[in-house]
Amino acid sequence: MVKKQSKKRDKKILDIQTESKEEVSAPYVGEESAASKEELVKELEKTKEEAAENYDKYLRTSAELENYKRRAIKERADAINYGNERLIKDILPIVDGLERALDHACNSEDFDAFVEGLRLIYDKLLVSLEKHGVERIDAAGKDFDPNFHEAMLQVETEEYENNKIVEELEKGYLLNGRLLRPVKAAISKNISKEKQA
């Protein structure tokens, strides 16, 4: 067993000596080797500089991304907290008008003037809502459309055909073309056709 290990060791030594002789006889040993070492050192330095620049860019980009995330979170919170600011600013004069109307109603006995004042305030409120994209759905006398109308009751009538809106119980509104609240309506059921049948 010792002989086998000794033979293996001798073979390894012989292989190492052969490899070292081949390296010495290689064509790049000498001046060319020194020049290539200098080039390699220069390339290494250049690569280190590029790596440092790239790492710096990475750090800056990472910091900018974190700042952007913070700004986006703050802007989102501001939009939630103050998103209705313009609408509220437009409604505040209407609240002031209602306060004046109530004060006037308590100190005056001219009921017609009070009603006219309320009508003006109501019109001002509708104009303010329209300015913010809210529009009223006009439904009286039109066909029932479940996309915009909600049937609250059915009225038997001879005046209207089936499924016409006889009365708006509660107004419906759109916000920038999207349904905000459906019209709550009374729907017609024509009884004259039933009598004929």
Short mmCIF file of C-alpha atoms in Angstrom, two decimals:
data_model
loop_
_atom_site.label_atom_id
_atom_site.label_comp_id
_atom_site.label_asym_id
_atom_site.label_seq_id
_atom_site.Cartn_x
_atom_site.Cartn_y
_atom_site.Cartn_z
CA MET A 1 0.00 0.00 0.00
CA VAL A 2 2.87 2.28 0.79
CA LYS A 3 4.36 1.47 -2.60
CA LYS A 4 1.13 2.48 -4.36
CA GLN A 5 1.03 5.83 -2.56
CA SER A 6 4.69 6.39 -3.35
CA LYS A 7 4.11 5.69 -7.04
CA LYS A 8 1.13 8.09 -7.12
CA ARG A 9 3.20 10.82 -5.45
CA ASP A 10 6.05 10.33 -7.90
CA LYS A 11 3.66 10.53 -10.81
CA LYS A 12 2.17 13.80 -9.48
CA ILE A 13 5.62 15.31 -9.08
CA LEU A 14 6.54 14.28 -12.61
CA ASP A 15 3.31 15.84 -13.94
CA ILE A 16 3.98 19.11 -12.11
CA GLN A 17 7.57 19.27 -13.45
CA THR A 18 6.34 18.66 -16.98
CA GLU A 19 3.75 21.42 -16.69
CA SER A 20 6.29 23.90 -15.35
CA LYS A 21 8.66 23.11 -18.23
CA GLU A 22 5.87 23.72 -20.70
CA GLU A 23 5.10 27.08 -19.05
CA VAL A 24 8.74 28.15 -19.31
CA SER A 25 8.87 27.23 -22.95
CA ALA A 26 5.62 29.14 -23.66
CA PRO A 27 5.97 31.91 -26.26
CA TYR A 28 4.57 34.75 -24.05
CA VAL A 29 7.30 34.58 -21.41
CA GLY A 30 9.65 37.58 -21.38
CA GLU A 31 9.03 41.17 -22.47
CA GLU A 32 5.64 40.39 -23.97
CA SER A 33 4.55 38.99 -20.63
CA ALA A 34 5.49 42.21 -18.81
CA ALA A 35 3.65 44.31 -21.41
CA SER A 36 0.56 42.15 -21.16
CA LYS A 37 0.72 42.42 -17.35
CA GLU A 38 0.73 46.21 -17.61
CA GLU A 39 -2.21 46.10 -20.01
CA LEU A 40 -4.06 43.77 -17.68
CA VAL A 41 -3.36 46.10 -14.74
CA LYS A 42 -4.65 49.07 -16.78
CA GLU A 43 -7.77 47.14 -17.80
CA LEU A 44 -8.29 46.13 -14.19
CA GLU A 45 -8.04 49.77 -13.06
CA LYS A 46 -10.44 50.84 -15.81
CA THR A 47 -12.87 48.11 -14.83
CA LYS A 48 -12.63 49.15 -11.17
CA GLU A 49 -13.44 52.76 -12.13
CA GLU A 50 -16.41 51.65 -14.23
CA ALA A 51 -17.61 49.45 -11.38
CA ALA A 52 -17.32 52.37 -8.95
CA GLU A 53 -19.25 54.66 -11.36
CA ASN A 54 -21.95 52.02 -11.84
CA TYR A 55 -22.25 51.50 -8.10
CA ASP A 56 -22.55 55.26 -7.61
CA LYS A 57 -25.28 55.39 -10.28
CA TYR A 58 -27.03 52.49 -8.58
CA LEU A 59 -26.96 54.26 -5.20
CA ARG A 60 -28.28 57.51 -6.71
CA THR A 61 -31.04 55.71 -8.61
CA SER A 62 -32.00 53.76 -5.52
CA ALA A 63 -32.19 56.98 -3.48
CA GLU A 64 -34.26 58.68 -6.20
CA LEU A 65 -36.66 55.72 -6.24
CA GLU A 66 -37.09 55.88 -2.46
CA ASN A 67 -37.74 59.64 -2.68
CA TYR A 68 -40.27 59.06 -5.47
CA LYS A 69 -42.07 56.43 -3.35
CA ARG A 70 -42.26 58.85 -0.39
CA ARG A 71 -43.56 61.65 -2.63
CA ALA A 72 -46.15 59.34 -4.21
CA ILE A 73 -47.41 58.22 -0.79
CA LYS A 74 -47.66 61.85 0.37
CA GLU A 75 -49.43 62.93 -2.84
CA ARG A 76 -51.89 60.04 -2.54
CA ALA A 77 -52.64 60.97 1.08
CA ASP A 78 -53.08 64.63 0.08
CA ALA A 79 -55.42 63.62 -2.75
CA ILE A 80 -57.53 61.63 -0.31
CA ASN A 81 -57.55 64.34 2.35
CA TYR A 82 -57.88 67.39 0.10
CA GLY A 83 -59.29 65.99 -3.16
CA ASN A 84 -62.68 67.63 -2.67
CA GLU A 85 -61.26 71.03 -1.79
CA ARG A 86 -62.47 72.76 -4.97
CA LEU A 87 -65.97 71.31 -4.61
CA ILE A 88 -66.19 72.35 -0.99
CA LYS A 89 -64.98 75.87 -1.81
CA ASP A 90 -67.80 76.09 -4.36
CA ILE A 91 -70.39 74.80 -1.88
CA LEU A 92 -69.40 77.12 1.00
CA PRO A 93 -71.07 80.20 -0.60
CA ILE A 94 -74.24 78.12 -0.89
CA VAL A 95 -74.07 77.33 2.83
CA ASP A 96 -73.64 81.07 3.47
CA GLY A 97 -76.73 81.75 1.31
CA LEU A 98 -78.75 79.19 3.27
CA GLU A 99 -77.71 80.83 6.55
CA ARG A 100 -78.83 84.22 5.25
CA ALA A 101 -82.13 82.73 4.03
CA LEU A 102 -82.78 81.16 7.43
CA ASP A 103 -81.98 84.42 9.22
CA HIS A 104 -84.27 86.29 6.83
CA ALA A 105 -87.07 83.73 7.30
CA CYS A 106 -86.98 84.19 11.07
CA ASN A 107 -87.12 88.00 10.82
CA SER A 108 -89.51 88.37 7.90
CA GLU A 109 -93.03 87.35 7.12
CA ASP A 110 -92.60 87.47 3.33
CA PHE A 111 -92.83 83.76 2.56
CA ASP A 112 -92.66 84.27 -1.23
CA ALA A 113 -89.30 86.03 -0.89
CA PHE A 114 -88.05 83.16 1.24
CA VAL A 115 -89.11 80.59 -1.36
CA GLU A 116 -87.50 82.65 -4.15
CA GLY A 117 -84.27 82.83 -2.13
CA LEU A 118 -84.27 79.06 -1.64
CA ARG A 119 -84.81 78.57 -5.39
CA LEU A 120 -81.80 80.80 -6.13
CA ILE A 121 -79.65 78.81 -3.68
CA TYR A 122 -80.84 75.53 -5.23
CA ASP A 123 -79.96 76.76 -8.74
CA LYS A 124 -76.55 77.91 -7.52
CA LEU A 125 -75.92 74.47 -6.02
CA LEU A 126 -76.83 72.72 -9.30
CA VAL A 127 -74.50 75.03 -11.27
CA SER A 128 -71.69 74.28 -8.81
CA LEU A 129 -72.23 70.53 -9.15
CA GLU A 130 -72.32 70.76 -12.97
CA LYS A 131 -69.00 72.59 -12.85
CA HIS A 132 -67.54 69.51 -11.15
CA GLY A 133 -68.92 67.01 -13.68
CA VAL A 134 -72.22 66.13 -11.99
CA GLU A 135 -75.24 66.09 -14.28
CA ARG A 136 -78.84 65.23 -13.55
CA ILE A 137 -80.51 62.31 -15.33
CA ASP A 138 -83.72 63.52 -16.92
CA ALA A 139 -86.14 60.57 -16.81
CA ALA A 140 -89.77 61.72 -16.62
CA GLY A 141 -91.84 60.24 -19.46
CA LYS A 142 -88.95 58.16 -20.82
CA ASP A 143 -88.61 54.38 -21.14
CA PHE A 144 -87.42 52.53 -18.06
CA ASP A 145 -83.69 51.67 -18.31
CA PRO A 146 -82.33 49.51 -15.46
CA ASN A 147 -78.84 50.93 -16.11
CA PHE A 148 -79.97 54.41 -14.98
CA HIS A 149 -83.32 53.90 -13.24
CA GLU A 150 -84.48 52.01 -10.17
CA ALA A 151 -88.16 51.02 -10.07
CA MET A 152 -89.67 51.78 -6.69
CA LEU A 153 -93.30 51.11 -7.52
CA GLN A 154 -95.58 50.34 -10.44
CA VAL A 155 -98.51 52.62 -11.25
CA GLU A 156 -101.52 51.40 -13.20
CA THR A 157 -102.46 54.00 -15.77
CA GLU A 158 -104.19 54.46 -19.10
CA GLU A 159 -102.12 57.53 -20.07
CA TYR A 160 -98.72 55.85 -20.47
CA GLU A 161 -97.54 52.73 -22.26
CA ASN A 162 -95.92 49.93 -20.26
CA ASN A 163 -92.55 50.60 -18.60
CA LYS A 164 -92.56 54.38 -18.90
CA ILE A 165 -91.37 56.55 -16.02
CA VAL A 166 -94.47 58.22 -14.63
CA GLU A 167 -92.82 60.05 -11.73
CA GLU A 168 -89.31 60.63 -10.42
CA LEU A 169 -89.35 59.90 -6.70
CA GLU A 170 -85.67 60.76 -6.33
CA LYS A 171 -83.41 62.42 -8.89
CA GLY A 172 -80.54 60.48 -10.40
CA TYR A 173 -77.08 61.83 -11.23
CA LEU A 174 -74.05 61.03 -13.38
CA LEU A 175 -70.48 61.97 -12.48
CA ASN A 176 -68.42 62.54 -15.63
CA GLY A 177 -70.68 60.12 -17.51
CA ARG A 178 -70.61 57.37 -14.85
CA LEU A 179 -73.70 56.57 -12.78
CA LEU A 180 -73.47 58.22 -9.39
CA ARG A 181 -77.03 57.53 -8.25
CA PRO A 182 -79.92 55.99 -10.22
CA VAL A 183 -83.28 57.69 -10.64
CA LYS A 184 -85.79 56.21 -8.21
CA ALA A 185 -89.01 56.15 -10.19
CA ALA A 186 -92.61 55.04 -10.46
CA ILE A 187 -93.07 52.87 -13.55
CA SER A 188 -96.26 52.67 -15.60
CA LYS A 189 -98.37 49.60 -16.20
CA ASN A 190 -100.94 50.23 -18.91
CA ILE A 191 -104.31 48.82 -17.81
CA SER A 192 -106.24 49.68 -20.96
CA LYS A 193 -104.48 46.86 -22.85
CA GLU A 194 -105.38 44.40 -20.09
CA LYS A 195 -109.07 45.42 -20.28
CA GLN A 196 -109.12 44.85 -24.05
CA ALA A 197 -107.65 41.38 -23.72
#
